[in-house]
Every structure is written in C-alpha cells, then in structure tokens.
Tab-separated table of C-alpha atoms and ligand atoms in Angstrom:
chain	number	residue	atom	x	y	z
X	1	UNK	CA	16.161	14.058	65.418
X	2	UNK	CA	15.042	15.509	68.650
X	3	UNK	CA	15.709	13.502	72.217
X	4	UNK	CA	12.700	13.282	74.070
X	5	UNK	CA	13.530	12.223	77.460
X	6	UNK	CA	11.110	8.892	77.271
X	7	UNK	CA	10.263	9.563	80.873
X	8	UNK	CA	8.914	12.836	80.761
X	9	UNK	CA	7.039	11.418	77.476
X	10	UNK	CA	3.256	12.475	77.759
X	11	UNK	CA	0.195	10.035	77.028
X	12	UNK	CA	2.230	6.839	78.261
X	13	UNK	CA	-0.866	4.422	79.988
X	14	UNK	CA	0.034	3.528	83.868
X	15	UNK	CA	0.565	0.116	84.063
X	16	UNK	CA	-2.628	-1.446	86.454
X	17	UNK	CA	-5.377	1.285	83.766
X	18	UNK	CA	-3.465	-0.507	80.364
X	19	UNK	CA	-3.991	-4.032	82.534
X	20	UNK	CA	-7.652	-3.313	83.285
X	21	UNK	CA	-8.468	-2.025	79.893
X	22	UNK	CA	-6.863	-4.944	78.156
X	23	UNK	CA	-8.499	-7.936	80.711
X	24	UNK	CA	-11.865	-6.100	80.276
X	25	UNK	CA	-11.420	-6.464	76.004
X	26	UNK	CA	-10.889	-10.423	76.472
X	27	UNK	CA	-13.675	-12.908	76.205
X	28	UNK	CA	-12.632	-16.609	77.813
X	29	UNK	CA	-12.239	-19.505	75.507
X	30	UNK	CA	-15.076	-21.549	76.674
X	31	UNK	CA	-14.454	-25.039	75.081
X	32	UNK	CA	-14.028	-27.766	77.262
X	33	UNK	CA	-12.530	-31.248	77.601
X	34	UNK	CA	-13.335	-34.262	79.573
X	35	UNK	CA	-10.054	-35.722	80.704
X	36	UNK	CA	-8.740	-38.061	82.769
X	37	UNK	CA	-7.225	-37.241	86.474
X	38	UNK	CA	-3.847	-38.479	85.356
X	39	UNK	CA	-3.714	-35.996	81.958
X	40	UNK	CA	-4.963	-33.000	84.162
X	41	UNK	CA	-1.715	-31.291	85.743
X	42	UNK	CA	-2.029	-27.555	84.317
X	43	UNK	CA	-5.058	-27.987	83.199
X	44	UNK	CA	-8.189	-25.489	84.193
X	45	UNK	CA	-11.026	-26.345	85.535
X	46	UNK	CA	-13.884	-25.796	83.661
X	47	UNK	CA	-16.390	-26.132	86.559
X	48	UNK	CA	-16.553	-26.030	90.478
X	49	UNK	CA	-15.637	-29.339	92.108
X	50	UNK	CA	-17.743	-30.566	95.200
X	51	UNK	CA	-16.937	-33.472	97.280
X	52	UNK	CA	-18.696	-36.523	96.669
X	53	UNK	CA	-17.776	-38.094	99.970
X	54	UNK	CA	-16.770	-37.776	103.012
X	55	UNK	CA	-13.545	-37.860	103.736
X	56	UNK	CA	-12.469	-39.763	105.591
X	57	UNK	CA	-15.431	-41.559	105.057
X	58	UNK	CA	-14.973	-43.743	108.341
X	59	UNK	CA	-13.731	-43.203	112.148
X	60	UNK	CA	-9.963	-44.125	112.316
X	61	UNK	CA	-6.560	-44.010	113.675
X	62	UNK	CA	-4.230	-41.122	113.448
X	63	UNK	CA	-1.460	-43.457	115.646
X	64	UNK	CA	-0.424	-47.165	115.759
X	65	UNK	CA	-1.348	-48.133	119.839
X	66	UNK	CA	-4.502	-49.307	120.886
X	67	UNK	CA	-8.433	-48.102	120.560
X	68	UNK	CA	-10.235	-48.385	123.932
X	69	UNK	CA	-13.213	-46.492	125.555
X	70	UNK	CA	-11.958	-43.298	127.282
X	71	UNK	CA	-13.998	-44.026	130.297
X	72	UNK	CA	-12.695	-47.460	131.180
X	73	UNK	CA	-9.039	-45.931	131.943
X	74	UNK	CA	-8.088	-45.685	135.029
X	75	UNK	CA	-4.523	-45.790	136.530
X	76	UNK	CA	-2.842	-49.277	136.554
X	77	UNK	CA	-5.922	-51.043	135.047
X	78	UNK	CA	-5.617	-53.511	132.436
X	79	UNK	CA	-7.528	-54.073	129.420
X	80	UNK	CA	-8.348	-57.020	127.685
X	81	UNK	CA	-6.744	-57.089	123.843
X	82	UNK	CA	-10.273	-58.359	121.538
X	83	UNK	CA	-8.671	-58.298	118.401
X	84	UNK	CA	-6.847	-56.414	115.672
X	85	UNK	CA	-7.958	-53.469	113.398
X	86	UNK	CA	-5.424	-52.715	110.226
X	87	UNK	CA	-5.623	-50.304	107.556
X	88	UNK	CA	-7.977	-52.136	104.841
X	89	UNK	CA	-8.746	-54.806	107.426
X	90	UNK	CA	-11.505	-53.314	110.233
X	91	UNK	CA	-12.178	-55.412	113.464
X	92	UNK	CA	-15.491	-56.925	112.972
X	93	UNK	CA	-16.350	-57.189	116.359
X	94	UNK	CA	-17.593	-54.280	119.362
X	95	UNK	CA	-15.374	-52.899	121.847
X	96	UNK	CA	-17.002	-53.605	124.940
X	97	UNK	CA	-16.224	-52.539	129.001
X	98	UNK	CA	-12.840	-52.813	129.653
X	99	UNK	CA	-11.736	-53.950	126.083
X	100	UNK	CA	-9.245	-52.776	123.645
X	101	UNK	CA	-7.671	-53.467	120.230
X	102	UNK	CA	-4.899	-53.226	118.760
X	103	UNK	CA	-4.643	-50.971	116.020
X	104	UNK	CA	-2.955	-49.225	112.932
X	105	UNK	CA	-2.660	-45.822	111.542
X	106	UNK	CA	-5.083	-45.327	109.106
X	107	UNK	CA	-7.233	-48.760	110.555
X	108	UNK	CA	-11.079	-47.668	111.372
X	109	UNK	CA	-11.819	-47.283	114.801
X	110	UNK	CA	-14.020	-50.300	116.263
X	111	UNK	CA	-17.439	-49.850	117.366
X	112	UNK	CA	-17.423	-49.473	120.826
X	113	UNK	CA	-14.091	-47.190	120.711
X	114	UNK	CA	-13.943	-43.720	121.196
X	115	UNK	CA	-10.142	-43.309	121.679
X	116	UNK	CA	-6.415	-44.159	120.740
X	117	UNK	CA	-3.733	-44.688	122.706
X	118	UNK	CA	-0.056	-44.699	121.510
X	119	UNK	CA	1.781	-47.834	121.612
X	120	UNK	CA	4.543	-46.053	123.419
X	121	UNK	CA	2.121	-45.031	126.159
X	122	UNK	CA	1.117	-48.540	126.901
X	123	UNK	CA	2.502	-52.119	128.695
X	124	UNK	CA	1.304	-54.978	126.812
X	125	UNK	CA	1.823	-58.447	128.361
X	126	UNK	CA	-0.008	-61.588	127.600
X	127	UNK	CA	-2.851	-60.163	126.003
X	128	UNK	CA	-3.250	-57.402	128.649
X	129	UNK	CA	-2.562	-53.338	127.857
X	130	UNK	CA	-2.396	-50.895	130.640
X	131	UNK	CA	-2.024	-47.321	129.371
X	132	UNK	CA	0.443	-45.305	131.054
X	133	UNK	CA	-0.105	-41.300	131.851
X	134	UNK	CA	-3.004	-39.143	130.889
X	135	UNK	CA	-5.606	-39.351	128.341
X	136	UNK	CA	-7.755	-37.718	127.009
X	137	UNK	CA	-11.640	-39.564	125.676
X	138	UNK	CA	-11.311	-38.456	121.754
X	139	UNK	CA	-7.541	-38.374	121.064
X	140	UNK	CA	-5.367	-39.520	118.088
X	141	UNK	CA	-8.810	-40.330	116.177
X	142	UNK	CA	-9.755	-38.563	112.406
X	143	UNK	CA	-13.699	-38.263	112.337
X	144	UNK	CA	-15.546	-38.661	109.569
X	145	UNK	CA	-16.182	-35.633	106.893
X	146	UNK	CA	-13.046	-33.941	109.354
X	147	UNK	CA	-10.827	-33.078	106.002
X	148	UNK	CA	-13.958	-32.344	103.557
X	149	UNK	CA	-17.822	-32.999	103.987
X	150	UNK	CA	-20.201	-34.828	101.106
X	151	UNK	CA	-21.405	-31.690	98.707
X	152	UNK	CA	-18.998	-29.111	100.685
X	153	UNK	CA	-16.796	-27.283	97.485
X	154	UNK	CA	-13.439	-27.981	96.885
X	155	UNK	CA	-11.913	-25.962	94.001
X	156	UNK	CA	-13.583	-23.335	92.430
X	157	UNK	CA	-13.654	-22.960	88.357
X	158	UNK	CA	-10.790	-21.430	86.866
X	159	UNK	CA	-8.156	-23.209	89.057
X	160	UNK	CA	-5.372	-24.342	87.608
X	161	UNK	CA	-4.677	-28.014	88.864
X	162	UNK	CA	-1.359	-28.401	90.540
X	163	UNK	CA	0.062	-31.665	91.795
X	164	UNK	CA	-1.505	-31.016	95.502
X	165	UNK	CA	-4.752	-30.481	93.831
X	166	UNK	CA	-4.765	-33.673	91.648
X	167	UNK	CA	-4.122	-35.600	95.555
X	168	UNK	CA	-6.972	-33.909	96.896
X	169	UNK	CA	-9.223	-34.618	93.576
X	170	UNK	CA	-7.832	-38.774	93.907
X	171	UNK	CA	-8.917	-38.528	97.566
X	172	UNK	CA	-12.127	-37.206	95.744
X	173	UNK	CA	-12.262	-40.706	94.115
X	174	UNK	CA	-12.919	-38.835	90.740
X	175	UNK	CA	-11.247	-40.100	88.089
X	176	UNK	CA	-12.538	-37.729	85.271
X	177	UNK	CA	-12.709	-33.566	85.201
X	178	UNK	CA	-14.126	-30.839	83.211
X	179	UNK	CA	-11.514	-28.541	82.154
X	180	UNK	CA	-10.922	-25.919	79.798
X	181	UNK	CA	-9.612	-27.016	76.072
X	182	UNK	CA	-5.706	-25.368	75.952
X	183	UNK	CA	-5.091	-21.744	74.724
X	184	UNK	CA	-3.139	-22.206	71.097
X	185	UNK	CA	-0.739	-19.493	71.232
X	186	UNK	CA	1.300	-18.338	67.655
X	187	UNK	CA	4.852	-17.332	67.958
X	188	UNK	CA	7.411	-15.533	66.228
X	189	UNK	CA	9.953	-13.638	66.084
X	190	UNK	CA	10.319	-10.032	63.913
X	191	UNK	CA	14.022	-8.896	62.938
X	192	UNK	CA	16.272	-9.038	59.974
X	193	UNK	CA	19.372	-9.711	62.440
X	194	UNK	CA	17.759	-12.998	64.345
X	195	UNK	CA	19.708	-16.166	63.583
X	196	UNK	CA	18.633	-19.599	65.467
X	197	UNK	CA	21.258	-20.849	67.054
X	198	UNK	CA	23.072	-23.682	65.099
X	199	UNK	CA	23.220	-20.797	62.339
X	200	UNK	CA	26.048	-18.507	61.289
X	201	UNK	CA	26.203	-14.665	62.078
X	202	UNK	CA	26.854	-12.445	59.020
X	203	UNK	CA	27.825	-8.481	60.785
X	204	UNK	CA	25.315	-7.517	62.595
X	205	UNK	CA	23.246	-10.579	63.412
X	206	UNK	CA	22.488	-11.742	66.503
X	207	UNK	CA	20.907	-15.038	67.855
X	208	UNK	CA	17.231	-14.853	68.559
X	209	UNK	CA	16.918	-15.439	72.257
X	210	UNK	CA	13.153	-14.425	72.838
X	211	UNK	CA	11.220	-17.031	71.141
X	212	UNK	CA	12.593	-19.915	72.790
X	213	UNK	CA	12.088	-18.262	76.262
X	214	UNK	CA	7.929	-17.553	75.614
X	215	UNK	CA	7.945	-20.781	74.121
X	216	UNK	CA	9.351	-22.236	77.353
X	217	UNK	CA	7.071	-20.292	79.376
X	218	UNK	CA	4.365	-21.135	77.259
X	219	UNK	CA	4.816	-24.541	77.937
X	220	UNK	CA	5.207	-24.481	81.547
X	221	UNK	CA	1.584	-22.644	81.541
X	222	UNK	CA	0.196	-25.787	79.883
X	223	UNK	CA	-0.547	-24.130	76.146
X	224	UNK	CA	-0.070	-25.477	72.568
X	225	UNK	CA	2.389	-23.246	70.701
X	226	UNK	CA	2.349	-22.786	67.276
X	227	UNK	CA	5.979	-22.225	66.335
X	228	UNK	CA	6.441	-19.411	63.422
X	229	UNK	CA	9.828	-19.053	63.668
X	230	UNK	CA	11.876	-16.095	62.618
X	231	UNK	CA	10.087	-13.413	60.120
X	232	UNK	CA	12.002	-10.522	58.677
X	233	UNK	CA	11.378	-6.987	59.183
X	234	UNK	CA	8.605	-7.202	55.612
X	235	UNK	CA	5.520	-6.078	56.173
X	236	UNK	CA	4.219	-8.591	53.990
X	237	UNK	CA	5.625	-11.388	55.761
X	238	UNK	CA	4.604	-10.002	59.021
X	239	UNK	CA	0.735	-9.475	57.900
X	240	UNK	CA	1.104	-12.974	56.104
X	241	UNK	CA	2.011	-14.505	59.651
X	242	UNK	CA	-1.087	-12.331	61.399
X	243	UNK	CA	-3.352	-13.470	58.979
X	244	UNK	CA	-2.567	-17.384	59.371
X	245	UNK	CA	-2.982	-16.380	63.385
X	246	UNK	CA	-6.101	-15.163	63.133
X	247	UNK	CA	-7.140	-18.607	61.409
X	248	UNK	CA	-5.717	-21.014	63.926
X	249	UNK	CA	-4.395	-19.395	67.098
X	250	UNK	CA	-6.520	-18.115	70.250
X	251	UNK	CA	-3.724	-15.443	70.839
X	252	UNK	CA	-0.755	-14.508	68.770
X	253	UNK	CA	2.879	-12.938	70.400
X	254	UNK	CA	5.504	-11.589	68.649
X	255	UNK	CA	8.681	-9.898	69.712
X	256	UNK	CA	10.252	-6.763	67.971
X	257	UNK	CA	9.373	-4.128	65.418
X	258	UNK	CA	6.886	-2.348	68.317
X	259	UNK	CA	9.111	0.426	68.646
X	260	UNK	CA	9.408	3.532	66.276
X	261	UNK	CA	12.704	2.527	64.586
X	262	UNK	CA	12.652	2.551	60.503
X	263	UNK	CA	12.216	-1.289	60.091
X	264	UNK	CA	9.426	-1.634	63.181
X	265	UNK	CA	6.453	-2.915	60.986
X	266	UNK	CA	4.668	-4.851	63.392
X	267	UNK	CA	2.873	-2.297	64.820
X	268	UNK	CA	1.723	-0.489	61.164
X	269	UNK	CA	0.751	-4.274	60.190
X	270	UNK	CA	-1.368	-4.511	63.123
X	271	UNK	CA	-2.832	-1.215	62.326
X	272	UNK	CA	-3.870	-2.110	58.893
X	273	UNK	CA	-4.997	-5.760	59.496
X	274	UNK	CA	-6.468	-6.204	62.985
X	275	UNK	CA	-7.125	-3.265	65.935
X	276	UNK	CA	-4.622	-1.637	67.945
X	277	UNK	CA	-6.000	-1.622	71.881
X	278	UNK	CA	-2.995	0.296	73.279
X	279	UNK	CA	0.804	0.981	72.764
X	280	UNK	CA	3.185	2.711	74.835
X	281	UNK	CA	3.138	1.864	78.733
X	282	UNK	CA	4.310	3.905	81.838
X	283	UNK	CA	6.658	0.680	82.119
X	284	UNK	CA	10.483	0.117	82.589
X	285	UNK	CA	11.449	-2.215	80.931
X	286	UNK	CA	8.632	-2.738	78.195
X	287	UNK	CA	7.374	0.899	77.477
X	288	UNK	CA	6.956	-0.186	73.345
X	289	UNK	CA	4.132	-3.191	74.631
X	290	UNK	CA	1.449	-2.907	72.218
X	291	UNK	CA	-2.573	-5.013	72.702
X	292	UNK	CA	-4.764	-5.546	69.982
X	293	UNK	CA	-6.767	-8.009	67.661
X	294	UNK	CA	-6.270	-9.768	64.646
X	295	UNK	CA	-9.872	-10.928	64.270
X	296	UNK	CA	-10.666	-12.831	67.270
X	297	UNK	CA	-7.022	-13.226	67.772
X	298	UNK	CA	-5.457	-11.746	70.950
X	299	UNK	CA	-2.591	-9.724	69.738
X	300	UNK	CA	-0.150	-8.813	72.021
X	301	UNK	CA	3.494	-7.683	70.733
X	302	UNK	CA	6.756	-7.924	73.043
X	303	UNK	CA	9.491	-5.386	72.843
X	304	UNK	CA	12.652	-6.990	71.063
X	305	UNK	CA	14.757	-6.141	73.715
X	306	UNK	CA	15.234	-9.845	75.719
X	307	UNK	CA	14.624	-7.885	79.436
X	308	UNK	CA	11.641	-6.270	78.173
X	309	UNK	CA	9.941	-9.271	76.292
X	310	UNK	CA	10.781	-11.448	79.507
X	311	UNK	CA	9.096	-8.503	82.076
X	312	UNK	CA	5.957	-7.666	79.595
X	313	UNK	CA	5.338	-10.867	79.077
X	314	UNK	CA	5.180	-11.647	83.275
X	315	UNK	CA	3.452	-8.131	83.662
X	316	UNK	CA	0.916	-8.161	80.798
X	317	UNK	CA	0.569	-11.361	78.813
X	318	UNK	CA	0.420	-14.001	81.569
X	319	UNK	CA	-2.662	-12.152	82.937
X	320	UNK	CA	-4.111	-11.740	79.482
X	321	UNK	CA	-3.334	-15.356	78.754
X	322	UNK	CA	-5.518	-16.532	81.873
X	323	UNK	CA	-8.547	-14.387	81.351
X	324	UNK	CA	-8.370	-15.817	77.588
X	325	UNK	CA	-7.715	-19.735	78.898
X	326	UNK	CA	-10.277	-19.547	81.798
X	327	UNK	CA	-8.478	-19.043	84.466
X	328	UNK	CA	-8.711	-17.454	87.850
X	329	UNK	CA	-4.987	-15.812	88.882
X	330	UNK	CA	-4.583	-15.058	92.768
X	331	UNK	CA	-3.111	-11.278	92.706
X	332	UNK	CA	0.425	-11.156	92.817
X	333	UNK	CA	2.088	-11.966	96.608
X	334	UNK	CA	4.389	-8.554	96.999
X	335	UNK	CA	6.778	-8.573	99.767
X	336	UNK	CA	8.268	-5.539	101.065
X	337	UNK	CA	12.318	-5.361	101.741
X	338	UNK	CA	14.908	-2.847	103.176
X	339	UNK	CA	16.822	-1.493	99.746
X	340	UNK	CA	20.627	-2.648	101.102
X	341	UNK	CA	22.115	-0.090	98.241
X	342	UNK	CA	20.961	3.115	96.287
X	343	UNK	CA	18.651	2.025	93.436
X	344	UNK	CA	18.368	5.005	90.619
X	345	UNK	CA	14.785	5.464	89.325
X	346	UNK	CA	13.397	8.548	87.693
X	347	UNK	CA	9.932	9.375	88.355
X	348	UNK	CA	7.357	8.768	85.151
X	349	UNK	CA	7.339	5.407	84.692
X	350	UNK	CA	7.002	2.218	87.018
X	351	UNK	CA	10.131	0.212	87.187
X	352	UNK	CA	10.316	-2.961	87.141
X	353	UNK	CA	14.089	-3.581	88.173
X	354	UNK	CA	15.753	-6.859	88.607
X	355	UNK	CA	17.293	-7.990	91.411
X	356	UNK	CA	18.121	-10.094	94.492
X	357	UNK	CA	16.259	-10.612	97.905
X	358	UNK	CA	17.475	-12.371	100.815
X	359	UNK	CA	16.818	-12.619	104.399
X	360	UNK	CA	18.905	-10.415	106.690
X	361	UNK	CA	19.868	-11.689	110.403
X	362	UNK	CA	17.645	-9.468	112.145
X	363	UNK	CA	15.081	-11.874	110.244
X	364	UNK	CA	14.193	-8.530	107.949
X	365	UNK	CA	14.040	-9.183	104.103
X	366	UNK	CA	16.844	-6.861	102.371
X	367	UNK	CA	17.265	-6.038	98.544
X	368	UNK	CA	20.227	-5.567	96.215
X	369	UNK	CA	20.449	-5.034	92.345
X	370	UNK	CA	21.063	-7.882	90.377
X	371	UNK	CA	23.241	-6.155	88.111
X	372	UNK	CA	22.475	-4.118	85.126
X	373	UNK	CA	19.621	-2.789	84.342
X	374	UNK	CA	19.939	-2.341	80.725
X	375	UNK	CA	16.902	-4.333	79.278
X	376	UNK	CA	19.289	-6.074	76.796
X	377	UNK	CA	20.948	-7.399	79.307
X	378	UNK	CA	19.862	-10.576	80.437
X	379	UNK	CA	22.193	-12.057	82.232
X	380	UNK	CA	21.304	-9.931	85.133
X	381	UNK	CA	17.504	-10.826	84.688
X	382	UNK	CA	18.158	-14.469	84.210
X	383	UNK	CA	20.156	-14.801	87.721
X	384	UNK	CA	17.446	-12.428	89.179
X	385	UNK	CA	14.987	-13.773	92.304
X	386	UNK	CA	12.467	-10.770	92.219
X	387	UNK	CA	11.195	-7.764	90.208
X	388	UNK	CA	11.251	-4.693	92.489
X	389	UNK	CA	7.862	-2.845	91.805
X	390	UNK	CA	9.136	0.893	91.936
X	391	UNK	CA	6.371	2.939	91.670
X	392	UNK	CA	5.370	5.416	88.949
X	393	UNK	CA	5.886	8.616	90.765
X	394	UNK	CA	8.943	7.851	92.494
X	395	UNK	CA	12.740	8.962	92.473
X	396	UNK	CA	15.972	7.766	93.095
X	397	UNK	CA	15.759	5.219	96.110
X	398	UNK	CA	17.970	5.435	98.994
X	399	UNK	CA	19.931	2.851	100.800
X	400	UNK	CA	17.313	1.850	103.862
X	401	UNK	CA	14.172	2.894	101.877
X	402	UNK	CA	11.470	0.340	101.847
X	403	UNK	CA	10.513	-1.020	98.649
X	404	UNK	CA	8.051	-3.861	97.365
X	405	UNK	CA	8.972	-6.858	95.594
X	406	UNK	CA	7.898	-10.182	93.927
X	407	UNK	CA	9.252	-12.922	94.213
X	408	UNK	CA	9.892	-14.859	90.854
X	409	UNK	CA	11.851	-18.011	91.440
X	410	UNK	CA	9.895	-21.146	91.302
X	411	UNK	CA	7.127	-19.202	88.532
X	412	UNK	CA	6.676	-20.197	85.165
X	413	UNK	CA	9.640	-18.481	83.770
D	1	AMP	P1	13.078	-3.951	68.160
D	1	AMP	O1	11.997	-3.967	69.183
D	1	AMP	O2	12.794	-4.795	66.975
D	1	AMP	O3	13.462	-2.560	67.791
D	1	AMP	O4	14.358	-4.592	68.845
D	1	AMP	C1	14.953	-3.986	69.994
D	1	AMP	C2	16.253	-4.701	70.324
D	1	AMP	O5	15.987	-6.036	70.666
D	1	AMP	C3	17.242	-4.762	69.194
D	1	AMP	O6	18.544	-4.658	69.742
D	1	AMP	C4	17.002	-6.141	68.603
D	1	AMP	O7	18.140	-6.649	67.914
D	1	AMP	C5	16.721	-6.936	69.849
D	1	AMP	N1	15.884	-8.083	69.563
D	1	AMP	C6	14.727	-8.061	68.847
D	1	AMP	N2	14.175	-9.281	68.782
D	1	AMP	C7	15.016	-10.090	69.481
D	1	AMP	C8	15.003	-11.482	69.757
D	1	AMP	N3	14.012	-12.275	69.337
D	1	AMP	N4	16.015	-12.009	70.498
D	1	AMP	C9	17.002	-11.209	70.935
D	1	AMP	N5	17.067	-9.889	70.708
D	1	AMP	C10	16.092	-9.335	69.970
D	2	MG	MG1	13.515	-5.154	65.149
C-alpha cells in the first residue's frame, strides 16, 4: 500500500467551509416546553424575554445612613430624625424641611427625600443627625427602571439559561418560561476491541473511553442521551443501531469505523442507509469526521481515536448540536499568546494542538505544549487548558511567534 502523506492529501474541506455547509443543512427542533423557573438551568429559550417591571420598581437605598433633602444640608446643621424606613417596611410619612430618616439598604426612599447619607458620615444624638463632609443631592439612591425598564428586552431566544440568568429572570418575577423541548442524542460506540470497564481484556482489547466522555458532555449541555452501548465492527449491527436512531433520536454520534481501515463500516452503512454530507476535514486531530442523515436524524460520526472524538466533537458537533436544539452560540473568545517553545505543524491542515496557557510577568499570555500530540493520547488533552488554533497554511512555529488560542477550562467538557 502506498503512503500518502495525509497532509498533502487533496480534496480535504477547510474547517470554517465543512462548518458552514453542515449548520446551513440543519433545521432547529422547534418543540417547546412550558417549565418552571426552578427546572430551567440549561434550558433554551424558546422566545425573547421582556421585562414586565421595573426594576427596581421603587426609589431606594443603596447604603444604611439616613435619607434627607440635598438642599437642607448645610455645615453643622442638624436634622430632625421623622422615622424609620427598612427593607419591606417603607416610612409612611413625607420628608419635610429639615427632616431625615433613618434608613436601610434596600428600604424605599421616603417621599420628600432625594438623598442618602452614610451612617458613617453622620453624628446622631438624641434624635438629631448632622452629616459630616460633602454631599452630593442624588447620591447612594437606585431609581426606578435603573437595572431594566417595563417592556425593555432582556434575553433574546436561543439563550441558554445559566444560573445568572435564572437571578435576573426571578428579579423578573416570572415564574414560568418558554423553552425549547431537549435534543435526544443516540450514542454508541463502533469497535470489536471496546470493553466497558468492569470487563476483562482478551489481546488486543481495549476499554472504550469515548462514549462515556460525549455522554458526559452531553449531559453538561442539558440533552437526553440515548445510551447504545458498544456495537461491533458488523455492518448489520451498525445499520440496525442507525435505523432505531432515525426512529427516536434528533441526532445520532458514534465513534470509530470513519476511517478507511478494513473493519471501518460506519461510514459504508451511512452511505447505504441515510446521506453522507461530508467526510474528510483539513483538521488535526479529527481529519476522518464524517456529517450526514439518517432520515431526519443528524448523523455525525467521531474518529475512534479518544483526542480526535474529544476535539471534533468541541469543533463540529457542539455547534451542530445548538443550531439543531435552538440555540444561539456566541463565536468562540480566541486569545492570542507568545509560543514559549517550538511547536511543529506542517502546513495543509489546521491544528488543533493541546496545550497550556498561563500568564507571564510582563502581564503577556505565553503558551507551552501540553505534551503529546498523538491523538490517542489523552492524557495530554485531558490536563490541557486551551486548543491552539494553528492555521491551515502554516509551518513549524517558532519560539516567540504569536499564536491564537481558546481557552477550554470551565466548558462543557
Ligand atoms: P477507528 O476510527 O475505528 O479506526 O479507531 C481509531 C483508533 O481509536 C483505534 O486505535 C481504536 O482502537 C481507537 N478507538 C476507537 N473507538 C474507541 C473508543 N470508543 N474508545 C477508545 N478508543 C477507541
Ligand atoms: Mg474501529
């Protein structure tokens, strides 16, 4: 058999055309779900949200001190303590010439009041406050509408709720939302040497480490996953497992059998049961990705090797997945760093290598490898804090070269 040198390998689709082409050939699930506020971490939203209120609805205190008018201070003058405003308790009364009341953070601001005082800038005796040093008619008061306005829009459709979202929404005083129903995403496994672990390895097994990591990530990203565990390299199995996908799942992913080995089926059962969109990638790791459909199925089929499923799914599928589920994705934050060490890239392909950023002392952002950059090595990829985005057309990189990175701690994976 021939080598071909995979880089200088013709007809391999640049990364950003294979993402554009795939995004453009998937339609949104458009079911949605009414849902309580306290089931909708993760969730999408299905529609726009707009502010019902004001808030904050009311004048009020950004200190504990005292609210006065602005005009009636004047060095060494005291004012005569009304009454008491808490948070959840207003002062009933009005503030009137040369008044004051005492009052909490959070507490509305009396009528009559314009501004607050600090406790620490005042002398209180028998009933009598005398602000000390300057101030300034409006300060340490939160005006109506300040944080969001009735009818002004809040989130847009297609954001995914986080936990500083669902305060916002509580501020909101909703209690229900419109969101989109969760992708149901099928999962297996191709390869006559996977073994869960728990099970024994006969010669030339080895444990299946993929399917547990999608699933994971799967998870994080808020979608049901319907486990199909570990198929063997038989094309009937593997069309068996398509067909039942293209029943009951939104999307199907599988890992393995993509590449042109003698037991990769999963491509040639794609082929004869669903549609092929692309296959091959100007990628490092992940060249074997392949796109298609099995029905109305989104079919989308991992490399075997652990790296590459890992960096194809980030790259490819987790963009697929949110066009399919709904949802709007900001585009990626790159960074760029000083390379602190030689990084080898051939031109031909974009690299994604793995590796670890930190901040220098000059306050710069340097780069180093994280180790190997075999893509069955994942040791290197699991201890990783960023993907360096090499690009196509470049060569070896030289100590002090810029390069651009993401970030990928803290992500779903
Ligand atoms: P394949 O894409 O099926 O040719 O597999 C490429 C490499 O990845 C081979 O070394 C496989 O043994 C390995 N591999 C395939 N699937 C998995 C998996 N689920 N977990 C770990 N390694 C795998
Ligand atoms: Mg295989």
């Amino acid at each position: 058999m021939a080598l071909t040198d995979c880089c200088s390998q013709p007809g391999l689709r640049p990364y950003l055309d294979a993402k554009t082409e795939m995004l453009n050939r998937l339609d949104p699930v458009v079911d949605t779900n009414i849902i309580p506020l306290e089931q909708a971490l993760n969730t999408i939203l299905a529609d726009a949200v707009t502010s019902p209120i004001d808030v904050p609805s009311f004048a009020n205190s950004a200190m504990d001190g005292y609210a006065l008018r602005a005009e009636d201070v004047q060095d060494g003058v005291g004012l005569q303590l009304v009454g008491t405003s808490l948070a959840g308790h207003p002062f009933g009364g009005k503030v009137k010439a040369g008044e004051c009341v005492r009052i909490m953070t959070g507490a509305a601001l009396p009528l009559g009041a314009d501004t607050v005082v600090m406790q620490e800038n005042c002398h209180s005796e028998h009933n009598v406050v005398t602000p000390r040093g300057p101030v300034t008619a409006g300060q340490h008061v939160r005006h109506p509408a300040e944080d969001l306005a009735q009818g002004e829009r809040v989130f847009e459709a297609g954001a995914r709720v986080n936990a500083r979202m669902l305060s916002v929404l509580s501020s909101l005083g909703l209690e229900q939302l419109s969101v989109y129903r969760p992708l149901r995403v099928a999962l297996l496994s191709t390869g006559d040497e996977l073994r869960a672990p728990g099970e024994l390895l006969a010669p030339g097994d080895i444990y299946d480490s993929n399917r547990i990591g999608v699933q994971a990530m799967l998870g994080r990203l808020g979608m049901e996953v319907l486990d199909y565990g570990i198929i063997p390299d038989d094309p009937a199995l593997i069309r068996q497992a398509f067909l039942k996908a293209a029943i009951e799942a939104d999307a199907i992913i599988t890992s393995g059998g993509v590449s042109v080995g003698d037991a990769d089926y999963t491509k040639q059962v794609l082929e004869e049961v669903g549609h092929i969109g692309f296959w091959k990638l100007a990628i490092k790791p992940g060249k074997p990705f392949a796109f298609g459909h099995v029905g109305d199925c989104a079919f989308f089929g991992l490399p075997g090797n652990p790296v590459s499923a890992a960096v194809t799914f980030h790259l490819l599928v987790r963009p697929a997945l949110a066009r399919l589920a709904g949802e709007r994705l900001a585009p990626t934050l790159t960074l760029q760093a000083r390379a602190l060490m030689p990084f080898k890239k051939a031109p031909g392909r974009m690299d994604f290598q793995r590796a670890f950023a930190r901040v220098l002392p000059d306050g710069g952002l340097g780069v180093v490898s994280a180790g190997s950059q075999s893509s069955a090595v994942f040791s290197a990829m699991a201890e990783a804090n960023c993907l360096l985005h090499l690009e196509q057309d470049r060569g070896n990189v030289a100590e002090g070269e810029t390069v651009t990175l993401e970030l990928i701690d803290g992500l779903y994976w």
